[in-house]
């Protein structure tokens, strides 16, 4: 096998500066970088590595899939978020050797002195036969665009059919999972199908379109208070939207899903939103301790037993009291990123590292048709006010003003005209 070139960056002008490497330009990685004090940035060579060249604002992926936002609106080039003297490498991380302090990328190797790993998670199929092969997912920008295009294609194809039976076959959609992604996507698709598409395809009767949500739990959005959960479920079930609680998918086929009760639901489109699992980060010298795919970390966010590698966000398993770790959310990854930046400067000053304490800022979920639920510091909100809060909070969490204005523009335009359903 051809040996990969080793890049250390300790050459020429950066001679002798230690090398701080951040794996992943998502919520954890970018917030670590942004929170690093100027003196740390000045005295280190800093490199960010990601397989994509953009930061993705995942909470708005359902809006891209539902065509209410242009896909450019929810991404930022990572290079635009970095100072001029920070390196960015677009490449896939293959493994880490924590003993030699070398990261293996798909095309080269790179050495580090301090490492922050924030490689996130991927869709979890729980070993359900056919799920990976036969489902659409919503994890990356490509997934959202792919799903949006698929919906446009199906409506175009259905508009050419004479038979209602055949139209129904094409226009039956199943969403597996009723967590925030499943519910927000259902709301978005419902607005697209029963709003914009109803105007664009007047010859397709509403009864020919069906959207079914299959949920293994007894309630949607299980992390919310009971009153908000039932409000969300009641608001969701309208038009031709069906919610099946306490139903487990046992198999996904090209024709739809089979449940554990042997019910068969036919569909051309199964969208799997039922769970995530950490992106694996193999350690060639076997030093990461892993539980259910997540790397075990200490309270100070260092990988267990390794004193110069921090692991944060969806990839890490924080030692919480119940042993289940922290939820895989952007809020956790962002707060951990900011905390790691503080701990890196403490480490460099020879001070003790501080334990991370997660502060839940609140829960928000949109359910379509200008409707949302929110639970913030014990206060509960629902309806159009919660929806307005949801939009405002997400908008101000976005990285740059340029994109905030773009999103505001898209949303304002949508109030006066239909969604842009051009096939991309
Ligand atoms: C549709 C959707 C909606 C969501 N909504 C919310 C919400 O409303 N609120 C909330 O708090 N959370 C939400 N989340 C969860 C949130 O996106 C994640 O918890 C958060 O992104 C985790 O941050 P992270 O830094 O660990 O990983 P990420 O933000 O996913 O970043 C990981 C980065 O690593 C890169 N990467 C992965 N593997 C490799 C590799 N091998 N080599 C190189 N680069 C790699 C990826 O390209 C990515 O940029 C949502 C997630 C999805 C999918």
CSV table of C-alpha atoms and ligand atoms in Angstrom, one decimal:
chain,number,residue,atom,x,y,z
A,1,UNK,CA,0.0,0.0,0.0
A,2,UNK,CA,1.3,3.5,-0.9
A,3,UNK,CA,2.4,5.4,2.2
A,4,UNK,CA,0.5,8.6,2.9
A,5,UNK,CA,2.3,11.9,3.0
A,6,UNK,CA,2.7,13.1,6.6
A,7,UNK,CA,1.9,16.8,7.1
A,8,UNK,CA,2.8,18.4,10.4
A,9,UNK,CA,2.6,22.1,9.5
A,10,UNK,CA,5.6,22.8,11.8
A,11,UNK,CA,7.6,24.1,8.9
A,12,UNK,CA,8.7,27.6,7.7
A,13,UNK,CA,6.8,30.4,9.5
A,14,UNK,CA,5.0,28.1,11.9
A,15,UNK,CA,8.2,26.5,13.2
A,16,UNK,CA,7.9,25.4,16.8
A,17,UNK,CA,4.2,26.4,17.2
A,18,UNK,CA,2.2,23.5,18.6
A,19,UNK,CA,-0.5,22.1,16.4
A,20,UNK,CA,-4.2,22.2,17.5
A,21,UNK,CA,-6.4,20.1,15.2
A,22,UNK,CA,-10.3,20.2,15.3
A,23,UNK,CA,-12.0,17.2,13.5
A,24,UNK,CA,-15.5,18.2,12.3
A,25,UNK,CA,-16.7,21.6,11.2
A,26,UNK,CA,-20.2,21.1,12.7
A,27,UNK,CA,-21.7,22.6,15.9
A,28,UNK,CA,-19.1,21.3,18.3
A,29,UNK,CA,-16.1,21.9,16.1
A,30,UNK,CA,-17.0,25.5,14.9
A,31,UNK,CA,-18.0,26.6,18.4
A,32,UNK,CA,-14.8,25.3,19.8
A,33,UNK,CA,-12.9,27.3,17.3
A,34,UNK,CA,-14.9,30.5,17.7
A,35,UNK,CA,-14.5,30.4,21.5
A,36,UNK,CA,-10.7,29.9,21.5
A,37,UNK,CA,-9.0,33.0,23.0
A,38,UNK,CA,-7.0,35.1,20.6
A,39,UNK,CA,-3.7,34.3,22.4
A,40,UNK,CA,-4.3,30.6,21.9
A,41,UNK,CA,-5.0,31.2,18.2
A,42,UNK,CA,-1.9,33.3,17.9
A,43,UNK,CA,0.4,30.8,19.5
A,44,UNK,CA,-0.8,27.7,17.7
A,45,UNK,CA,-1.1,26.4,14.3
A,46,UNK,CA,-4.8,25.5,14.0
A,47,UNK,CA,-6.3,23.1,11.5
A,48,UNK,CA,-10.0,22.2,11.0
A,49,UNK,CA,-10.8,19.1,9.0
A,50,UNK,CA,-14.2,18.1,7.6
A,51,UNK,CA,-15.3,16.0,4.7
A,52,UNK,CA,-17.7,18.8,3.6
A,53,UNK,CA,-16.5,22.3,3.0
A,54,UNK,CA,-19.6,23.8,4.8
A,55,UNK,CA,-21.0,24.2,8.2
A,56,UNK,CA,-24.6,22.8,8.2
A,57,UNK,CA,-27.4,24.3,10.3
A,58,UNK,CA,-29.2,21.0,10.8
A,59,UNK,CA,-32.3,22.3,12.6
A,60,UNK,CA,-33.5,23.8,9.3
A,61,UNK,CA,-33.0,20.7,7.1
A,62,UNK,CA,-36.7,19.9,7.2
A,63,UNK,CA,-37.4,23.3,5.7
A,64,UNK,CA,-35.1,22.6,2.8
A,65,UNK,CA,-36.7,19.2,2.3
A,66,UNK,CA,-40.1,21.0,2.4
A,67,UNK,CA,-38.9,23.7,-0.1
A,68,UNK,CA,-39.6,26.6,2.3
A,69,UNK,CA,-35.9,27.5,2.3
A,70,UNK,CA,-33.3,27.6,-0.4
A,71,UNK,CA,-30.6,25.0,0.3
A,72,UNK,CA,-27.8,27.7,0.2
A,73,UNK,CA,-29.5,29.4,3.2
A,74,UNK,CA,-28.7,26.8,5.8
A,75,UNK,CA,-25.0,26.3,5.0
A,76,UNK,CA,-21.9,28.4,5.4
A,77,UNK,CA,-18.5,27.8,3.8
A,78,UNK,CA,-16.3,26.7,6.7
A,79,UNK,CA,-13.5,28.9,5.4
A,80,UNK,CA,-15.7,32.0,5.8
A,81,UNK,CA,-15.9,31.3,9.5
A,82,UNK,CA,-12.1,31.0,10.1
A,83,UNK,CA,-9.3,33.6,10.5
A,84,UNK,CA,-6.9,33.9,7.6
A,85,UNK,CA,-4.1,32.0,9.4
A,86,UNK,CA,-6.3,29.0,10.2
A,87,UNK,CA,-5.9,26.0,8.0
A,88,UNK,CA,-8.9,24.1,6.6
A,89,UNK,CA,-8.6,20.6,5.0
A,90,UNK,CA,-11.5,19.1,3.2
A,91,UNK,CA,-10.9,15.4,3.7
A,92,UNK,CA,-12.4,12.3,5.4
A,93,UNK,CA,-10.9,11.2,8.8
A,94,UNK,CA,-10.2,7.5,8.7
A,95,UNK,CA,-8.6,6.9,12.1
A,96,UNK,CA,-6.5,8.4,14.9
A,97,UNK,CA,-3.3,7.1,16.5
A,98,UNK,CA,-3.4,8.7,19.9
A,99,UNK,CA,0.1,7.2,20.8
A,100,UNK,CA,1.9,8.7,17.8
A,101,UNK,CA,-0.5,11.6,17.7
A,102,UNK,CA,-1.3,11.2,14.0
A,103,UNK,CA,-4.6,11.5,12.2
A,104,UNK,CA,-5.1,9.3,9.1
A,105,UNK,CA,-7.1,11.1,6.5
A,106,UNK,CA,-8.3,9.5,3.2
A,107,UNK,CA,-5.5,11.2,1.3
A,108,UNK,CA,-2.8,12.0,3.8
A,109,UNK,CA,-1.7,11.9,7.5
A,110,UNK,CA,-1.4,14.8,9.8
A,111,UNK,CA,0.2,15.1,13.2
A,112,UNK,CA,-1.3,17.0,16.2
A,113,UNK,CA,-0.4,18.2,19.7
A,114,UNK,CA,-3.9,18.8,20.9
A,115,UNK,CA,-6.9,17.2,19.3
A,116,UNK,CA,-10.6,18.1,19.5
A,117,UNK,CA,-12.9,15.5,17.9
A,118,UNK,CA,-16.4,16.5,17.0
A,119,UNK,CA,-17.3,14.2,14.1
A,120,UNK,CA,-21.0,14.0,15.0
A,121,UNK,CA,-23.4,11.1,14.2
A,122,UNK,CA,-25.1,9.2,11.4
A,123,UNK,CA,-28.5,7.6,11.0
A,124,UNK,CA,-29.2,4.6,13.1
A,125,UNK,CA,-31.3,1.8,11.6
A,126,UNK,CA,-31.3,-0.5,14.7
A,127,UNK,CA,-30.5,-3.4,12.4
A,128,UNK,CA,-34.1,-3.3,10.9
A,129,UNK,CA,-33.9,-5.4,7.6
A,130,UNK,CA,-34.1,-3.2,4.5
A,131,UNK,CA,-34.2,0.1,6.4
A,132,UNK,CA,-30.9,1.4,5.1
A,133,UNK,CA,-31.4,0.2,1.6
A,134,UNK,CA,-35.0,1.3,1.1
A,135,UNK,CA,-35.3,4.5,3.1
A,136,UNK,CA,-34.7,8.2,2.6
A,137,UNK,CA,-33.0,10.0,5.4
A,138,UNK,CA,-32.5,13.6,6.6
A,139,UNK,CA,-29.0,14.1,7.9
A,140,UNK,CA,-27.0,16.1,5.3
A,141,UNK,CA,-27.8,18.8,2.8
A,142,UNK,CA,-27.7,16.2,0.0
A,143,UNK,CA,-30.3,14.2,1.9
A,144,UNK,CA,-32.7,17.2,2.1
A,145,UNK,CA,-32.2,18.1,-1.6
A,146,UNK,CA,-32.6,14.5,-2.6
A,147,UNK,CA,-35.9,14.1,-0.7
A,148,UNK,CA,-37.3,17.4,-2.0
A,149,UNK,CA,-36.5,16.4,-5.6
A,150,UNK,CA,-38.0,13.0,-5.0
A,151,UNK,CA,-41.3,14.6,-3.8
A,152,UNK,CA,-41.4,17.0,-6.9
A,153,UNK,CA,-40.8,14.0,-9.2
A,154,UNK,CA,-43.6,12.0,-7.6
A,155,UNK,CA,-46.1,14.8,-7.9
A,156,UNK,CA,-45.0,15.4,-11.6
A,157,UNK,CA,-45.4,11.7,-12.3
A,158,UNK,CA,-48.8,11.5,-10.4
A,159,UNK,CA,-50.1,14.5,-12.4
A,160,UNK,CA,-49.8,12.4,-15.6
A,161,UNK,CA,-51.9,9.4,-14.2
A,162,UNK,CA,-55.5,8.8,-14.9
A,163,UNK,CA,-56.1,6.3,-12.2
A,164,UNK,CA,-56.7,7.4,-8.6
A,165,UNK,CA,-55.4,4.0,-7.4
A,166,UNK,CA,-52.1,4.6,-9.1
A,167,UNK,CA,-51.8,8.1,-7.9
A,168,UNK,CA,-52.5,7.0,-4.3
A,169,UNK,CA,-49.7,4.4,-4.7
A,170,UNK,CA,-47.2,7.1,-5.7
A,171,UNK,CA,-48.4,9.7,-3.2
A,172,UNK,CA,-48.3,7.6,0.0
A,173,UNK,CA,-45.5,8.7,2.2
A,174,UNK,CA,-44.3,7.1,5.5
A,175,UNK,CA,-42.1,8.8,8.1
A,176,UNK,CA,-40.6,6.5,10.6
A,177,UNK,CA,-40.0,8.2,13.9
A,178,UNK,CA,-41.8,11.0,15.8
A,179,UNK,CA,-38.9,12.8,17.4
A,180,UNK,CA,-38.2,16.4,16.5
A,181,UNK,CA,-36.8,15.5,13.0
A,182,UNK,CA,-39.8,13.3,12.1
A,183,UNK,CA,-42.4,15.7,13.4
A,184,UNK,CA,-40.8,18.8,11.9
A,185,UNK,CA,-40.4,17.0,8.6
A,186,UNK,CA,-44.1,15.9,8.7
A,187,UNK,CA,-45.2,19.5,9.3
A,188,UNK,CA,-43.1,20.8,6.4
A,189,UNK,CA,-44.2,18.1,3.9
A,190,UNK,CA,-47.8,18.6,4.9
A,191,UNK,CA,-47.5,22.3,4.1
A,192,UNK,CA,-45.8,21.5,0.8
A,193,UNK,CA,-48.2,18.8,-0.2
A,194,UNK,CA,-51.5,20.3,1.0
A,195,UNK,CA,-50.5,24.0,0.4
A,196,UNK,CA,-48.1,24.7,-2.5
A,197,UNK,CA,-48.6,21.4,-4.4
A,198,UNK,CA,-52.4,21.6,-4.1
A,199,UNK,CA,-52.3,24.9,-6.1
A,200,UNK,CA,-49.7,23.7,-8.5
A,201,UNK,CA,-51.4,20.3,-9.2
A,202,UNK,CA,-55.1,21.2,-9.1
A,203,UNK,CA,-56.0,17.9,-10.8
A,204,UNK,CA,-54.6,15.8,-8.0
A,205,UNK,CA,-57.4,15.3,-5.4
A,206,UNK,CA,-56.4,15.8,-1.8
A,207,UNK,CA,-57.7,12.3,-0.9
A,208,UNK,CA,-55.0,10.8,-3.2
A,209,UNK,CA,-52.2,12.1,-0.9
A,210,UNK,CA,-51.4,10.3,2.3
A,211,UNK,CA,-48.7,11.0,4.9
A,212,UNK,CA,-48.3,8.5,7.7
A,213,UNK,CA,-46.1,8.8,10.8
A,214,UNK,CA,-45.1,5.5,12.4
A,215,UNK,CA,-43.9,5.9,16.0
A,216,UNK,CA,-42.7,3.1,18.3
A,217,UNK,CA,-43.5,5.2,21.4
A,218,UNK,CA,-46.8,6.1,22.9
A,219,UNK,CA,-46.4,9.9,22.1
A,220,UNK,CA,-44.7,12.2,19.7
A,221,UNK,CA,-41.9,14.4,20.8
A,222,UNK,CA,-41.3,12.5,24.1
A,223,UNK,CA,-38.9,15.0,25.5
A,224,UNK,CA,-41.7,17.7,25.9
A,225,UNK,CA,-44.3,18.1,28.6
A,226,UNK,CA,-47.4,15.9,28.3
A,227,UNK,CA,-49.8,18.8,27.4
A,228,UNK,CA,-47.5,20.0,24.6
A,229,UNK,CA,-47.1,16.5,23.3
A,230,UNK,CA,-50.8,16.0,22.9
A,231,UNK,CA,-51.2,19.5,21.4
A,232,UNK,CA,-48.5,18.6,18.8
A,233,UNK,CA,-50.2,15.2,18.0
A,234,UNK,CA,-53.6,16.8,17.7
A,235,UNK,CA,-52.3,19.5,15.4
A,236,UNK,CA,-50.4,17.1,13.2
A,237,UNK,CA,-53.3,14.7,12.5
A,238,UNK,CA,-55.3,16.6,9.9
A,239,UNK,CA,-55.9,16.6,6.2
A,240,UNK,CA,-54.6,13.1,5.2
A,241,UNK,CA,-52.0,12.7,7.9
A,242,UNK,CA,-52.2,9.6,10.0
A,243,UNK,CA,-50.3,9.0,13.2
A,244,UNK,CA,-49.6,5.4,14.3
A,245,UNK,CA,-48.2,5.3,17.9
A,246,UNK,CA,-47.0,2.2,19.6
A,247,UNK,CA,-46.1,0.7,16.2
A,248,UNK,CA,-42.7,-0.9,15.5
A,249,UNK,CA,-41.3,-1.2,12.0
A,250,UNK,CA,-39.9,-4.7,11.5
A,251,UNK,CA,-38.8,-4.4,7.9
A,252,UNK,CA,-38.6,-1.8,5.2
A,253,UNK,CA,-39.1,-3.1,1.6
A,254,UNK,CA,-39.2,-1.5,-1.8
A,255,UNK,CA,-43.0,-1.4,-1.4
A,256,UNK,CA,-43.3,0.1,2.1
A,257,UNK,CA,-43.0,-1.2,5.6
A,258,UNK,CA,-44.0,-4.3,7.6
A,259,UNK,CA,-44.7,-3.7,11.3
A,260,UNK,CA,-43.9,-6.1,14.2
A,261,UNK,CA,-47.7,-6.9,14.2
A,262,UNK,CA,-47.3,-8.0,10.6
A,263,UNK,CA,-49.3,-5.1,9.2
A,264,UNK,CA,-48.2,-4.0,5.8
A,265,UNK,CA,-48.3,-0.3,4.8
A,266,UNK,CA,-47.5,0.3,1.1
A,267,UNK,CA,-45.5,3.4,0.1
A,268,UNK,CA,-43.1,4.5,-2.6
A,269,UNK,CA,-41.4,6.7,0.0
A,270,UNK,CA,-40.2,5.6,3.5
A,271,UNK,CA,-38.3,8.3,5.3
A,272,UNK,CA,-36.3,7.0,8.3
A,273,UNK,CA,-35.9,9.6,11.1
A,274,UNK,CA,-35.9,7.1,14.0
A,275,UNK,CA,-32.5,7.6,15.5
A,276,UNK,CA,-28.8,8.5,15.3
A,277,UNK,CA,-25.6,6.7,16.4
A,278,UNK,CA,-22.1,8.2,16.7
A,279,UNK,CA,-19.9,8.4,13.6
A,280,UNK,CA,-17.2,5.9,14.3
A,281,UNK,CA,-13.6,7.2,14.9
A,282,UNK,CA,-11.4,4.1,15.0
A,283,UNK,CA,-8.3,4.5,17.1
A,284,UNK,CA,-5.5,2.5,15.5
A,285,UNK,CA,-3.8,1.9,18.8
A,286,UNK,CA,-7.1,0.9,20.5
A,287,UNK,CA,-7.1,3.6,23.2
A,288,UNK,CA,-10.6,5.1,22.8
A,289,UNK,CA,-13.2,3.4,25.1
A,290,UNK,CA,-16.4,3.1,23.2
A,291,UNK,CA,-20.0,2.4,24.4
A,292,UNK,CA,-22.7,1.9,21.8
A,293,UNK,CA,-20.5,3.7,19.3
A,294,UNK,CA,-19.9,6.8,21.4
A,295,UNK,CA,-16.5,7.6,22.8
A,296,UNK,CA,-16.4,7.7,26.6
A,297,UNK,CA,-15.2,11.0,28.0
A,298,UNK,CA,-14.4,12.5,31.4
A,299,UNK,CA,-16.4,15.3,32.9
A,300,UNK,CA,-13.7,17.8,31.6
A,301,UNK,CA,-14.5,16.4,28.1
A,302,UNK,CA,-11.1,14.7,27.6
A,303,UNK,CA,-11.4,11.2,26.1
A,304,UNK,CA,-11.2,8.7,28.9
A,305,UNK,CA,-7.5,8.0,29.7
A,306,UNK,CA,-6.1,10.4,27.1
A,307,UNK,CA,-4.8,13.8,28.2
A,308,UNK,CA,-4.6,15.7,24.9
A,309,UNK,CA,-7.7,14.6,23.0
A,310,UNK,CA,-11.1,16.2,23.7
A,311,UNK,CA,-14.2,14.5,22.3
A,312,UNK,CA,-17.5,16.4,22.2
A,313,UNK,CA,-21.0,16.5,20.7
A,314,UNK,CA,-22.9,13.5,19.3
A,315,UNK,CA,-19.6,11.4,19.1
A,316,UNK,CA,-19.1,11.5,22.8
A,317,UNK,CA,-20.6,9.7,25.8
A,318,UNK,CA,-20.6,12.1,28.7
A,319,UNK,CA,-20.5,10.5,32.2
A,320,UNK,CA,-24.1,11.5,33.2
A,321,UNK,CA,-25.7,10.1,36.3
A,322,UNK,CA,-28.0,7.8,34.5
A,323,UNK,CA,-25.2,6.5,32.3
A,324,UNK,CA,-27.0,7.4,29.1
A,325,UNK,CA,-24.9,10.5,28.3
A,326,UNK,CA,-26.3,13.8,27.1
A,327,UNK,CA,-28.8,14.1,24.3
A,328,UNK,CA,-27.4,14.3,20.7
A,329,UNK,CA,-28.4,17.9,20.2
A,330,UNK,CA,-26.8,21.0,18.7
A,331,UNK,CA,-27.3,22.7,22.1
A,332,UNK,CA,-25.1,20.2,23.8
A,333,UNK,CA,-22.4,20.2,21.1
A,334,UNK,CA,-22.3,24.0,21.1
A,335,UNK,CA,-22.0,24.3,24.9
A,336,UNK,CA,-19.3,21.6,25.0
A,337,UNK,CA,-17.4,23.3,22.2
A,338,UNK,CA,-17.3,26.6,24.1
A,339,UNK,CA,-16.3,24.7,27.3
A,340,UNK,CA,-13.5,22.8,25.5
A,341,UNK,CA,-12.0,26.1,24.2
A,342,UNK,CA,-11.9,27.2,27.9
A,343,UNK,CA,-10.3,24.0,29.0
A,344,UNK,CA,-7.7,24.2,26.2
A,345,UNK,CA,-6.6,27.6,27.5
A,346,UNK,CA,-6.5,26.2,31.1
A,347,UNK,CA,-4.4,23.3,29.9
A,348,UNK,CA,-1.9,25.6,28.2
A,349,UNK,CA,-1.7,27.8,31.3
A,350,UNK,CA,-1.0,24.7,33.5
A,351,UNK,CA,-4.3,25.1,35.4
A,352,UNK,CA,-6.8,22.4,36.4
A,353,UNK,CA,-9.5,21.6,33.8
A,354,UNK,CA,-13.1,22.5,34.7
A,355,UNK,CA,-15.9,19.9,34.6
A,356,UNK,CA,-18.6,20.5,32.0
A,357,UNK,CA,-22.1,21.2,33.2
A,358,UNK,CA,-24.9,21.1,30.7
A,359,UNK,CA,-27.5,23.9,30.9
A,360,UNK,CA,-30.7,23.1,29.1
A,361,UNK,CA,-31.8,26.3,27.4
A,362,UNK,CA,-35.2,25.1,26.2
A,363,UNK,CA,-36.9,22.8,23.7
A,364,UNK,CA,-38.6,23.9,20.5
A,365,UNK,CA,-40.3,22.1,17.7
A,366,UNK,CA,-42.2,23.4,14.7
A,367,UNK,CA,-45.3,21.3,13.6
A,368,UNK,CA,-46.1,23.1,10.4
A,369,UNK,CA,-48.9,25.6,9.4
A,370,UNK,CA,-47.3,28.5,11.5
A,371,UNK,CA,-47.6,26.3,14.5
A,372,UNK,CA,-45.0,25.2,17.1
A,373,UNK,CA,-44.4,24.1,20.7
A,374,UNK,CA,-41.8,25.4,23.1
A,375,UNK,CA,-40.7,24.8,26.6
A,376,UNK,CA,-38.3,27.4,27.9
A,377,UNK,CA,-37.2,27.6,31.6
A,378,UNK,CA,-40.3,25.8,32.6
A,379,UNK,CA,-42.7,28.1,30.6
A,380,UNK,CA,-44.8,26.4,27.9
A,381,UNK,CA,-45.8,28.0,24.7
A,382,UNK,CA,-47.8,26.7,21.7
A,383,UNK,CA,-49.4,28.0,18.5
A,384,UNK,CA,-48.3,30.9,16.3
A,385,UNK,CA,-46.5,32.7,19.2
A,386,UNK,CA,-44.3,29.6,19.8
A,387,UNK,CA,-43.8,29.3,16.0
A,388,UNK,CA,-42.6,32.9,15.9
A,389,UNK,CA,-40.2,32.2,18.9
A,390,UNK,CA,-38.9,29.1,17.1
A,391,UNK,CA,-38.1,31.0,14.0
A,392,UNK,CA,-36.5,34.0,15.9
A,393,UNK,CA,-34.4,31.7,18.1
A,394,UNK,CA,-33.1,29.6,15.2
A,395,UNK,CA,-32.4,32.7,13.1
A,396,UNK,CA,-30.2,34.2,15.8
A,397,UNK,CA,-28.4,31.0,16.4
A,398,UNK,CA,-27.2,31.0,12.8
A,399,UNK,CA,-23.5,31.7,12.4
A,400,UNK,CA,-23.4,34.8,10.1
A,401,UNK,CA,-25.6,37.9,9.4
A,402,UNK,CA,-25.4,37.2,5.7
A,403,UNK,CA,-27.3,33.9,6.1
A,404,UNK,CA,-29.7,35.3,8.7
A,405,UNK,CA,-30.8,37.9,6.2
A,406,UNK,CA,-31.1,35.3,3.5
A,407,UNK,CA,-33.3,33.1,5.7
A,408,UNK,CA,-35.4,36.1,6.7
A,409,UNK,CA,-35.8,37.0,3.0
A,410,UNK,CA,-36.9,33.4,2.1
A,411,UNK,CA,-39.4,33.2,5.0
A,412,UNK,CA,-40.9,36.6,4.2
A,413,UNK,CA,-41.2,35.7,0.5
A,414,UNK,CA,-43.0,32.5,1.5
A,415,UNK,CA,-45.7,34.5,3.3
A,416,UNK,CA,-46.7,36.2,0.0
A,417,UNK,CA,-46.0,33.5,-2.5
A,418,UNK,CA,-45.8,29.7,-2.7
A,419,UNK,CA,-42.7,27.7,-2.0
A,420,UNK,CA,-40.1,27.4,-4.8
A,421,UNK,CA,-40.6,23.9,-6.0
A,422,UNK,CA,-38.2,24.0,-9.0
A,423,UNK,CA,-36.5,20.6,-9.3
A,424,UNK,CA,-32.8,21.0,-8.4
B,1,LIG,C1,-32.7,17.1,10.7
B,1,LIG,C2,-32.1,17.4,12.0
B,1,LIG,C3,-32.7,18.3,12.8
B,1,LIG,C4,-32.1,18.7,14.0
B,1,LIG,N1,-32.7,19.6,14.8
B,1,LIG,C5,-32.1,19.9,16.0
B,1,LIG,C6,-32.6,21.0,16.8
B,1,LIG,O1,-33.7,21.5,16.4
B,1,LIG,N2,-32.0,21.3,17.9
B,1,LIG,C7,-30.9,20.7,18.3
B,1,LIG,O2,-30.3,21.1,19.4
B,1,LIG,N3,-30.3,19.7,17.6
B,1,LIG,C8,-30.9,19.3,16.4
B,1,LIG,N4,-30.3,18.3,15.7
B,1,LIG,C9,-29.1,17.6,16.2
B,1,LIG,C10,-27.8,18.3,15.9
B,1,LIG,O3,-27.7,18.6,14.5
B,1,LIG,C11,-26.6,17.5,16.3
B,1,LIG,O4,-26.8,17.1,17.7
B,1,LIG,C12,-25.4,18.4,16.3
B,1,LIG,O5,-25.1,18.7,14.9
B,1,LIG,C13,-24.2,17.7,16.8
B,1,LIG,O6,-23.0,18.5,16.7
B,1,LIG,P1,-21.6,17.7,16.4
B,1,LIG,O7,-20.6,18.8,16.3
B,1,LIG,O8,-21.4,16.6,17.3
B,1,LIG,O9,-21.8,17.1,15.0
B,1,LIG,P2,-22.2,17.8,13.6
B,1,LIG,O10,-22.8,19.1,13.7
B,1,LIG,O11,-23.0,16.8,12.8
B,1,LIG,O12,-20.8,17.9,12.9
B,1,LIG,C14,-20.0,16.8,12.5
B,1,LIG,C15,-19.1,17.2,11.4
B,1,LIG,O13,-18.2,16.2,11.1
B,1,LIG,C16,-18.0,16.0,9.8
B,1,LIG,N5,-17.6,14.6,9.6
B,1,LIG,C17,-18.3,13.5,10.0
B,1,LIG,N6,-17.6,12.4,9.8
B,1,LIG,C18,-16.4,12.8,9.2
B,1,LIG,C19,-15.2,12.1,8.8
B,1,LIG,N7,-15.1,10.8,8.9
B,1,LIG,N8,-14.2,12.9,8.3
B,1,LIG,C20,-14.4,14.2,8.2
B,1,LIG,N9,-15.4,14.9,8.6
B,1,LIG,C21,-16.5,14.2,9.1
B,1,LIG,C22,-19.4,16.3,9.2
B,1,LIG,O14,-19.3,16.6,7.8
B,1,LIG,C23,-19.9,17.4,10.1
B,1,LIG,O15,-19.6,18.7,9.5
B,1,LIG,C24,-30.9,18.0,14.4
B,1,LIG,C25,-30.3,17.0,13.6
B,1,LIG,C26,-30.9,16.7,12.4
B,1,LIG,C27,-30.2,15.7,11.5
